[in-house]
Amino acid sequence: MAGQVPKKQMAMVIEKSGGPVEYKEIDVQQPGPDEVLVNIKYSGVCHTDLHALNGDWPLPTKLPLVGGHEGAGVVVAKGNLVTDVEIGDHAGVKWINGSCLACDFCQQSDEPLCSKALLSGYTVDGTFQQYCIAKAAHVARLHKDIPLDGVAPVLCAGITVYKGLKESGAKPGQTVAIVGAGGGLGSLAQQYAKAMGLRVIAIDAGEEKRKMSLEQLGAYAYVDFSTSENVAKDVQAATEDGLGPHAVILVATAEKPFQQAAEYVRPRGTVVFIGLPAGAYVRAPVFESVVKMITIRASYVGNRKDTSEALDFYRRGLIKSPYKIIGMSELQKVYDLMHKGQIAGRYVLDTSK
Ligand code: 8ID
Ligand code: ZN
Ligand code: ZN
């Protein structure tokens, strides 16, 4: 069942690990029986896409690879087993492109942990193309009143930080430090945290991110890690009683802040790893961790329910992803800025350019 679907399309393709990423014409794939074909209008660029390009992680990508996993668009074709998504529906292609739906983890809605999970823009082609395939069971359902450009960053960054905040166990009124607060995940984490009734300390570098955090995203304090002489002290001092934040959400792409968090989190507090810096390890002092009874945990994207909840926050106007739109063919420029840590918020690609 297909509407008007062209045979060829434009895409950003990596032939080998390390790049380059090239703008070229490729075939449009046909959806399998349980899949949909989504005409991607906009796709966010996540730092994960840069990790994939650079081969930063122990898991190899498919090659050649079309990256991207924050794609928002319109369903244009579907397989004959798909009954609950219609052609013309708006849908989001996210990191979890598909999963087996039958294993122990899928049974308990932990589909990111499925060993057979398909990963958009990593183990299967993703959203830096005009037509992208995903399993119908896993595409995000987007109400038609949601703008496709604005919602794109929610499809990875939003879902991931919303889930991470839930995993932190932080309760309304408590304080959470967002580390990497001015980046894509961080800028959404600040807003989700605020919407969830939490008080936010933003940690990142530079005046642009300071201004954005304090004036737009809802943080009440900002610690600049590039100028601070003692980040741990400054974060603790930013809490009312000086005892540190109840939770720390780590969305930075460097190892050092992962080493620091256990030092300044509040006794009984929780440190949540989300960022995935290449080759990073964490050491935490055993003595202080024990006598402070801290929890260190990690969080990985979100399941389908987290997805619909995170989207609902967006639809209700609680989240305004700070983003800039650029033509898809200019993806390399985005990677260059991202590599230098110079993106405040997110870049969203327009797949028509
Ligand atoms: O499911 C997951 N766990 C998941 C999902 C999506 C993304 C994990 N990620 C990972 C990505 O792969 C990446 O490693 O989260 C990380 C952040 O992705 P992003 O938000 O897309 O990256 P970004 O926009 O480049 O932001 C990173 C920010 O970290 C800051 C930078 O200045 C930048 O704003 N930062 C760095 I580098 N070092 C810092 C430090 N010491 C720091 N901020 C505070 N302290
Ligand atoms: Zn992502
Ligand atoms: Zn499974």
CSV table of C-alpha atoms and ligand atoms in Angstrom, one decimal:
chain,number,residue,atom,x,y,z
A,1,MET,CA,0.0,0.0,0.0
A,2,ALA,CA,1.7,3.1,-1.1
A,3,GLY,CA,0.8,6.7,-2.1
A,4,GLN,CA,3.0,8.9,-4.2
A,5,VAL,CA,6.5,7.6,-3.4
A,6,PRO,CA,9.5,8.4,-5.7
A,7,LYS,CA,12.1,5.8,-6.5
A,8,LYS,CA,15.0,8.1,-5.7
A,9,GLN,CA,15.7,10.6,-2.9
A,10,MET,CA,18.5,12.7,-1.4
A,11,ALA,CA,20.4,11.5,1.7
A,12,MET,CA,23.5,12.1,3.8
A,13,VAL,CA,25.6,9.0,3.5
A,14,ILE,CA,28.8,7.8,5.3
A,15,GLU,CA,30.8,5.2,3.3
A,16,LYS,CA,33.4,4.6,6.0
A,17,SER,CA,33.9,5.3,9.7
A,18,GLY,CA,35.4,8.7,10.2
A,19,GLY,CA,33.5,10.1,7.1
A,20,PRO,CA,33.2,12.2,5.1
A,21,VAL,CA,29.4,12.5,5.1
A,22,GLU,CA,28.2,13.0,1.5
A,23,TYR,CA,25.0,14.5,0.1
A,24,LYS,CA,23.8,12.1,-2.6
A,25,GLU,CA,21.0,10.4,-4.4
A,26,ILE,CA,20.0,6.9,-3.2
A,27,ASP,CA,17.1,4.5,-3.7
A,28,VAL,CA,14.0,4.8,-1.6
A,29,GLN,CA,13.5,1.5,0.3
A,30,GLN,CA,10.1,-0.3,0.5
A,31,PRO,CA,8.6,-1.1,3.9
A,32,GLY,CA,8.4,-4.7,5.0
A,33,PRO,CA,5.1,-6.2,6.2
A,34,ASP,CA,5.3,-4.7,9.7
A,35,GLU,CA,7.0,-1.4,8.7
A,36,VAL,CA,6.1,2.1,7.6
A,37,LEU,CA,7.9,4.4,5.2
A,38,VAL,CA,8.0,8.0,6.6
A,39,ASN,CA,8.6,11.0,4.4
A,40,ILE,CA,11.0,12.8,6.8
A,41,LYS,CA,10.5,16.5,6.7
A,42,TYR,CA,12.9,17.5,9.6
A,43,SER,CA,15.5,15.7,11.6
A,44,GLY,CA,17.4,16.8,14.6
A,45,VAL,CA,21.1,16.2,14.8
A,46,CYS,CA,22.1,14.4,18.1
A,47,HIS,CA,25.7,14.1,19.3
A,48,THR,CA,25.1,10.3,19.0
A,49,ASP,CA,25.2,10.9,15.2
A,50,LEU,CA,28.7,12.4,15.5
A,51,HIS,CA,29.8,9.5,17.8
A,52,ALA,CA,28.5,7.1,15.0
A,53,LEU,CA,30.4,9.0,12.3
A,54,ASN,CA,33.6,8.9,14.4
A,55,GLY,CA,33.3,5.3,15.4
A,56,ASP,CA,33.5,6.3,19.1
A,57,TRP,CA,31.7,3.4,20.6
A,58,PRO,CA,32.5,-0.4,21.0
A,59,LEU,CA,29.4,-1.2,18.8
A,60,PRO,CA,30.1,-1.0,15.1
A,61,THR,CA,27.6,0.9,12.8
A,62,LYS,CA,26.3,-0.5,9.5
A,63,LEU,CA,28.2,0.8,6.4
A,64,PRO,CA,27.4,2.6,4.2
A,65,LEU,CA,25.2,4.5,6.8
A,66,VAL,CA,22.5,7.1,6.7
A,67,GLY,CA,22.6,8.6,10.2
A,68,GLY,CA,19.9,10.4,12.1
A,69,HIS,CA,17.3,9.4,14.7
A,70,GLU,CA,15.2,12.4,15.4
A,71,GLY,CA,13.0,12.4,12.3
A,72,ALA,CA,9.6,13.9,12.0
A,73,GLY,CA,7.4,13.4,9.0
A,74,VAL,CA,4.4,11.9,7.2
A,75,VAL,CA,3.7,8.2,6.6
A,76,VAL,CA,3.6,7.6,2.9
A,77,ALA,CA,3.6,3.8,2.7
A,78,LYS,CA,3.0,0.8,5.0
A,79,GLY,CA,3.3,-3.0,5.0
A,80,ASN,CA,0.2,-5.2,4.9
A,81,LEU,CA,0.4,-6.2,8.6
A,82,VAL,CA,0.2,-2.5,9.7
A,83,THR,CA,-3.3,-1.8,11.0
A,84,ASP,CA,-2.9,1.1,13.4
A,85,VAL,CA,-0.9,3.6,11.4
A,86,GLU,CA,-2.5,5.2,8.3
A,87,ILE,CA,-1.0,6.8,5.3
A,88,GLY,CA,-1.0,10.5,5.9
A,89,ASP,CA,-0.5,10.2,9.7
A,90,HIS,CA,2.4,12.2,11.2
A,91,ALA,CA,5.0,10.0,12.8
A,92,GLY,CA,8.4,10.2,14.4
A,93,VAL,CA,11.4,7.9,13.8
A,94,LYS,CA,13.4,7.6,16.9
A,95,TRP,CA,16.6,5.8,18.0
A,96,ILE,CA,14.7,2.5,18.7
A,97,ASN,CA,13.6,1.8,15.2
A,98,GLY,CA,12.3,-1.7,16.1
A,99,SER,CA,12.6,-4.4,18.7
A,100,CYS,CA,11.5,-8.1,18.9
A,101,LEU,CA,8.5,-7.4,21.1
A,102,ALA,CA,8.9,-10.9,22.6
A,103,CYS,CA,12.0,-11.1,24.8
A,104,ASP,CA,12.1,-10.7,28.5
A,105,PHE,CA,12.9,-7.0,28.2
A,106,CYS,CA,10.3,-6.2,25.5
A,107,GLN,CA,7.7,-8.0,27.6
A,108,GLN,CA,8.2,-5.5,30.4
A,109,SER,CA,8.4,-2.5,28.0
A,110,ASP,CA,12.2,-2.2,28.3
A,111,GLU,CA,12.6,-2.3,24.6
A,112,PRO,CA,15.8,-0.3,24.6
A,113,LEU,CA,17.4,-3.3,26.3
A,114,CYS,CA,16.2,-5.8,23.6
A,115,SER,CA,19.2,-7.6,22.2
A,116,LYS,CA,17.6,-7.5,18.8
A,117,ALA,CA,16.7,-3.8,18.9
A,118,LEU,CA,17.3,-2.0,15.6
A,119,LEU,CA,18.9,1.4,16.0
A,120,SER,CA,18.0,4.2,13.6
A,121,GLY,CA,21.0,5.8,12.0
A,122,TYR,CA,23.3,3.2,13.5
A,123,THR,CA,22.4,-0.4,12.7
A,124,VAL,CA,19.7,0.6,10.2
A,125,ASP,CA,19.5,3.7,8.0
A,126,GLY,CA,18.1,6.7,9.8
A,127,THR,CA,16.5,10.0,9.3
A,128,PHE,CA,19.1,12.0,7.3
A,129,GLN,CA,17.2,11.1,4.2
A,130,GLN,CA,13.8,12.0,2.8
A,131,TYR,CA,12.2,8.6,3.2
A,132,CYS,CA,13.0,6.4,6.2
A,133,ILE,CA,11.7,3.0,7.3
A,134,ALA,CA,10.7,2.0,10.8
A,135,LYS,CA,8.7,-0.7,12.5
A,136,ALA,CA,5.1,0.5,12.8
A,137,ALA,CA,5.0,-0.6,16.4
A,138,HIS,CA,7.8,1.8,17.3
A,139,VAL,CA,7.2,5.0,15.4
A,140,ALA,CA,6.1,7.9,17.6
A,141,ARG,CA,2.6,8.9,17.0
A,142,LEU,CA,2.5,12.7,16.4
A,143,HIS,CA,-0.7,14.7,16.6
A,144,LYS,CA,-1.2,16.8,13.5
A,145,ASP,CA,-1.2,20.0,15.6
A,146,ILE,CA,2.5,19.4,16.5
A,147,PRO,CA,5.0,21.3,14.3
A,148,LEU,CA,7.3,18.8,12.7
A,149,ASP,CA,10.4,21.0,12.9
A,150,GLY,CA,10.0,21.9,16.6
A,151,VAL,CA,9.2,18.3,17.7
A,152,ALA,CA,12.2,16.7,16.0
A,153,PRO,CA,14.6,17.2,18.9
A,154,VAL,CA,12.1,15.7,21.3
A,155,LEU,CA,12.3,12.4,19.5
A,156,CYS,CA,15.7,11.5,21.0
A,157,ALA,CA,16.8,14.4,23.3
A,158,GLY,CA,13.4,15.0,24.8
A,159,ILE,CA,12.5,11.3,25.4
A,160,THR,CA,16.0,10.5,26.8
A,161,VAL,CA,16.1,13.4,29.3
A,162,TYR,CA,12.5,12.9,30.4
A,163,LYS,CA,13.3,9.2,31.1
A,164,GLY,CA,16.6,10.1,32.9
A,165,LEU,CA,14.8,12.6,35.1
A,166,LYS,CA,12.2,9.9,36.1
A,167,GLU,CA,15.0,7.4,36.7
A,168,SER,CA,16.7,10.0,39.0
A,169,GLY,CA,13.8,9.7,41.4
A,170,ALA,CA,14.0,13.5,42.1
A,171,LYS,CA,10.7,14.8,43.4
A,172,PRO,CA,9.0,18.1,42.8
A,173,GLY,CA,10.7,20.9,44.8
A,174,GLN,CA,14.0,19.2,44.8
A,175,THR,CA,17.1,20.4,43.0
A,176,VAL,CA,18.7,18.8,39.9
A,177,ALA,CA,22.0,19.7,38.3
A,178,ILE,CA,22.1,19.3,34.5
A,179,VAL,CA,25.6,18.8,33.3
A,180,GLY,CA,25.9,19.7,29.6
A,181,ALA,CA,22.9,22.0,30.1
A,182,GLY,CA,23.4,24.1,27.0
A,183,GLY,CA,23.6,21.3,24.5
A,184,GLY,CA,20.8,19.4,22.8
A,185,LEU,CA,19.8,17.0,25.6
A,186,GLY,CA,20.7,19.6,28.3
A,187,SER,CA,18.5,22.4,26.9
A,188,LEU,CA,15.5,20.0,26.9
A,189,ALA,CA,16.4,18.5,30.3
A,190,GLN,CA,16.3,22.0,31.9
A,191,GLN,CA,12.7,22.5,30.6
A,192,TYR,CA,11.5,19.0,31.4
A,193,ALA,CA,12.9,19.3,34.9
A,194,LYS,CA,11.2,22.6,35.4
A,195,ALA,CA,7.9,21.3,34.1
A,196,MET,CA,8.3,18.3,36.5
A,197,GLY,CA,8.5,20.8,39.4
A,198,LEU,CA,12.3,20.5,39.9
A,199,ARG,CA,14.7,23.4,40.5
A,200,VAL,CA,17.5,23.4,38.0
A,201,ILE,CA,21.3,24.2,38.3
A,202,ALA,CA,22.7,24.4,34.7
A,203,ILE,CA,26.4,23.5,34.2
A,204,ASP,CA,28.0,24.3,30.8
A,205,ALA,CA,30.4,26.8,29.3
A,206,GLY,CA,30.1,30.3,28.0
A,207,GLU,CA,27.8,33.3,28.1
A,208,GLU,CA,25.4,32.2,25.3
A,209,LYS,CA,24.5,29.1,27.2
A,210,ARG,CA,24.4,31.0,30.5
A,211,LYS,CA,21.9,33.5,29.1
A,212,MET,CA,19.8,30.8,27.4
A,213,SER,CA,19.7,28.7,30.6
A,214,LEU,CA,18.8,31.5,33.0
A,215,GLU,CA,16.5,33.5,30.7
A,216,GLN,CA,14.8,30.9,28.5
A,217,LEU,CA,15.1,27.4,29.9
A,218,GLY,CA,14.3,27.9,33.6
A,219,ALA,CA,17.5,27.3,35.5
A,220,TYR,CA,17.9,29.4,38.6
A,221,ALA,CA,21.7,29.0,38.7
A,222,TYR,CA,24.5,28.5,36.2
A,223,VAL,CA,28.0,27.2,36.8
A,224,ASP,CA,30.5,27.7,34.0
A,225,PHE,CA,32.8,24.8,34.1
A,226,SER,CA,35.3,26.5,31.8
A,227,THR,CA,35.9,29.4,34.3
A,228,SER,CA,35.0,27.8,37.7
A,229,GLU,CA,38.0,27.1,39.9
A,230,ASN,CA,36.1,24.4,41.7
A,231,VAL,CA,32.9,23.0,40.0
A,232,ALA,CA,32.0,20.8,42.9
A,233,LYS,CA,32.1,23.7,45.4
A,234,ASP,CA,30.2,26.0,43.1
A,235,VAL,CA,27.4,23.5,42.4
A,236,GLN,CA,27.0,22.8,46.1
A,237,ALA,CA,27.1,26.6,46.9
A,238,ALA,CA,24.2,27.0,44.4
A,239,THR,CA,21.9,24.9,46.6
A,240,GLU,CA,20.1,26.7,49.4
A,241,ASP,CA,21.6,24.7,52.2
A,242,GLY,CA,24.9,24.1,50.5
A,243,LEU,CA,24.5,20.3,50.6
A,244,GLY,CA,24.3,19.8,46.8
A,245,PRO,CA,21.6,18.8,44.3
A,246,HIS,CA,19.3,15.8,44.9
A,247,ALA,CA,20.1,14.5,41.4
A,248,VAL,CA,22.7,15.1,38.8
A,249,ILE,CA,21.9,14.4,35.1
A,250,LEU,CA,25.1,13.9,33.1
A,251,VAL,CA,24.5,14.7,29.4
A,252,ALA,CA,28.0,16.0,28.7
A,253,THR,CA,30.3,14.4,26.1
A,254,ALA,CA,33.5,14.6,28.1
A,255,GLU,CA,34.6,12.2,30.8
A,256,LYS,CA,35.7,14.7,33.5
A,257,PRO,CA,32.3,15.8,34.6
A,258,PHE,CA,31.3,12.1,35.2
A,259,GLN,CA,34.3,11.9,37.6
A,260,GLN,CA,33.1,15.0,39.5
A,261,ALA,CA,29.4,14.3,40.1
A,262,ALA,CA,29.7,11.9,43.0
A,263,GLU,CA,31.6,14.6,44.8
A,264,TYR,CA,28.9,17.3,44.8
A,265,VAL,CA,25.7,15.3,44.8
A,266,ARG,CA,23.7,15.5,48.0
A,267,PRO,CA,23.8,12.7,50.5
A,268,ARG,CA,21.1,10.1,49.4
A,269,GLY,CA,21.3,11.8,46.0
A,270,THR,CA,21.4,10.1,42.6
A,271,VAL,CA,23.8,10.5,39.7
A,272,VAL,CA,22.4,9.5,36.3
A,273,PHE,CA,24.7,8.8,33.4
A,274,ILE,CA,23.2,9.6,30.0
A,275,GLY,CA,26.0,11.1,27.9
A,276,LEU,CA,28.3,8.7,26.1
A,277,PRO,CA,31.8,10.1,25.8
A,278,ALA,CA,34.2,7.9,23.8
A,279,GLY,CA,36.1,5.4,25.9
A,280,ALA,CA,35.0,6.9,29.2
A,281,TYR,CA,35.3,5.3,32.6
A,282,VAL,CA,34.2,6.5,35.9
A,283,ARG,CA,35.9,6.4,39.3
A,284,ALA,CA,34.0,7.4,42.3
A,285,PRO,CA,35.5,7.5,45.9
A,286,VAL,CA,34.1,4.5,47.7
A,287,PHE,CA,34.3,6.0,51.2
A,288,GLU,CA,32.4,9.2,50.4
A,289,SER,CA,29.9,7.3,48.2
A,290,VAL,CA,29.1,4.9,51.1
A,291,VAL,CA,28.9,7.5,53.9
A,292,LYS,CA,26.7,9.7,51.7
A,293,MET,CA,24.6,6.7,50.6
A,294,ILE,CA,24.6,7.9,47.0
A,295,THR,CA,23.2,6.1,44.0
A,296,ILE,CA,24.9,6.0,40.6
A,297,ARG,CA,22.8,4.8,37.8
A,298,ALA,CA,22.5,5.0,34.0
A,299,SER,CA,19.6,5.7,31.6
A,300,TYR,CA,19.2,4.8,28.0
A,301,VAL,CA,16.6,6.5,25.7
A,302,GLY,CA,13.0,5.6,26.7
A,303,ASN,CA,10.3,3.1,25.8
A,304,ARG,CA,7.1,3.8,23.8
A,305,LYS,CA,5.2,5.1,26.9
A,306,ASP,CA,8.1,7.5,27.8
A,307,THR,CA,7.9,8.6,24.2
A,308,SER,CA,4.2,9.5,24.3
A,309,GLU,CA,4.5,11.1,27.7
A,310,ALA,CA,7.5,13.2,26.6
A,311,LEU,CA,5.6,14.2,23.4
A,312,ASP,CA,2.6,15.2,25.5
A,313,PHE,CA,4.7,17.7,27.5
A,314,TYR,CA,5.8,19.2,24.2
A,315,ARG,CA,2.2,19.3,22.8
A,316,ARG,CA,1.0,21.1,25.9
A,317,GLY,CA,3.5,23.9,25.3
A,318,LEU,CA,5.8,23.1,28.3
A,319,ILE,CA,8.8,22.5,26.2
A,320,LYS,CA,10.2,24.8,23.5
A,321,SER,CA,13.3,23.2,22.1
A,322,PRO,CA,15.8,25.9,21.2
A,323,TYR,CA,16.7,25.0,17.7
A,324,LYS,CA,18.1,26.4,14.4
A,325,ILE,CA,17.0,25.0,11.0
A,326,ILE,CA,19.6,24.3,8.3
A,327,GLY,CA,19.5,22.4,5.0
A,328,MET,CA,20.3,18.6,5.3
A,329,SER,CA,23.1,19.0,2.8
A,330,GLU,CA,24.9,21.2,5.4
A,331,LEU,CA,25.2,18.5,8.0
A,332,GLN,CA,29.0,18.6,8.1
A,333,LYS,CA,28.8,22.2,9.3
A,334,VAL,CA,26.6,21.1,12.2
A,335,TYR,CA,29.2,18.3,13.1
A,336,ASP,CA,32.0,20.9,13.1
A,337,LEU,CA,30.2,23.2,15.5
A,338,MET,CA,29.1,20.2,17.7
A,339,HIS,CA,32.7,18.9,17.8
A,340,LYS,CA,33.7,22.3,19.2
A,341,GLY,CA,30.9,22.4,21.8
A,342,GLN,CA,29.5,25.5,20.1
A,343,ILE,CA,25.9,24.6,19.6
A,344,ALA,CA,23.5,26.1,22.1
A,345,GLY,CA,20.4,23.8,21.8
A,346,ARG,CA,19.9,21.8,18.7
A,347,TYR,CA,20.3,22.0,14.9
A,348,VAL,CA,17.4,20.6,12.9
A,349,LEU,CA,17.9,19.6,9.2
A,350,ASP,CA,15.3,20.4,6.6
A,351,THR,CA,15.5,17.3,4.3
A,352,SER,CA,14.2,19.3,1.3
A,353,LYS,CA,17.5,21.3,1.0
B,1,8ID,O1,20.0,7.2,25.8
B,1,8ID,C1,21.1,7.8,26.1
B,1,8ID,N1,21.8,7.6,27.1
B,1,8ID,C2,21.4,8.9,25.1
B,1,8ID,C3,20.5,9.4,24.2
B,1,8ID,C4,20.9,10.5,23.4
B,1,8ID,C5,22.1,11.0,23.4
B,1,8ID,C6,22.7,9.5,25.2
B,1,8ID,N2,23.0,10.5,24.3
B,1,8ID,C7,24.4,11.0,24.5
B,1,8ID,C8,25.1,11.5,23.2
B,1,8ID,O2,25.6,10.4,22.5
B,1,8ID,C9,26.1,12.4,23.8
B,1,8ID,O3,27.2,11.6,24.3
B,1,8ID,O4,24.3,12.2,25.2
B,1,8ID,C10,25.4,13.0,24.9
B,1,8ID,C11,24.9,14.5,24.7
B,1,8ID,O5,24.3,14.6,23.5
B,1,8ID,P1,23.9,16.0,22.9
B,1,8ID,O6,23.1,16.8,23.9
B,1,8ID,O7,23.3,15.8,21.6
B,1,8ID,O8,25.3,16.7,22.8
B,1,8ID,P2,25.7,18.3,22.6
B,1,8ID,O9,24.6,19.1,22.1
B,1,8ID,O10,27.0,18.3,21.9
B,1,8ID,O11,25.9,18.7,24.2
B,1,8ID,C12,27.0,18.4,25.0
B,1,8ID,C13,27.2,19.5,26.0
B,1,8ID,O12,28.1,19.1,27.0
B,1,8ID,C14,28.9,20.2,27.4
B,1,8ID,C15,29.2,20.9,26.1
B,1,8ID,O13,29.6,22.2,26.2
B,1,8ID,C16,27.8,20.7,25.3
B,1,8ID,O14,27.0,21.9,25.6
B,1,8ID,N3,30.0,19.8,28.2
B,1,8ID,C17,31.2,19.2,28.0
B,1,8ID,I1,31.8,18.5,26.2
B,1,8ID,N4,32.0,19.1,29.0
B,1,8ID,C18,31.3,19.6,30.1
B,1,8ID,C19,31.5,19.7,31.4
B,1,8ID,N5,32.7,19.4,32.0
B,1,8ID,C20,30.0,20.0,29.6
B,1,8ID,N6,29.1,20.5,30.4
B,1,8ID,C21,29.4,20.6,31.7
B,1,8ID,N7,30.6,20.3,32.2
B,2,ZN,ZN,20.1,10.9,20.1
B,3,ZN,ZN,13.1,-7.8,22.5
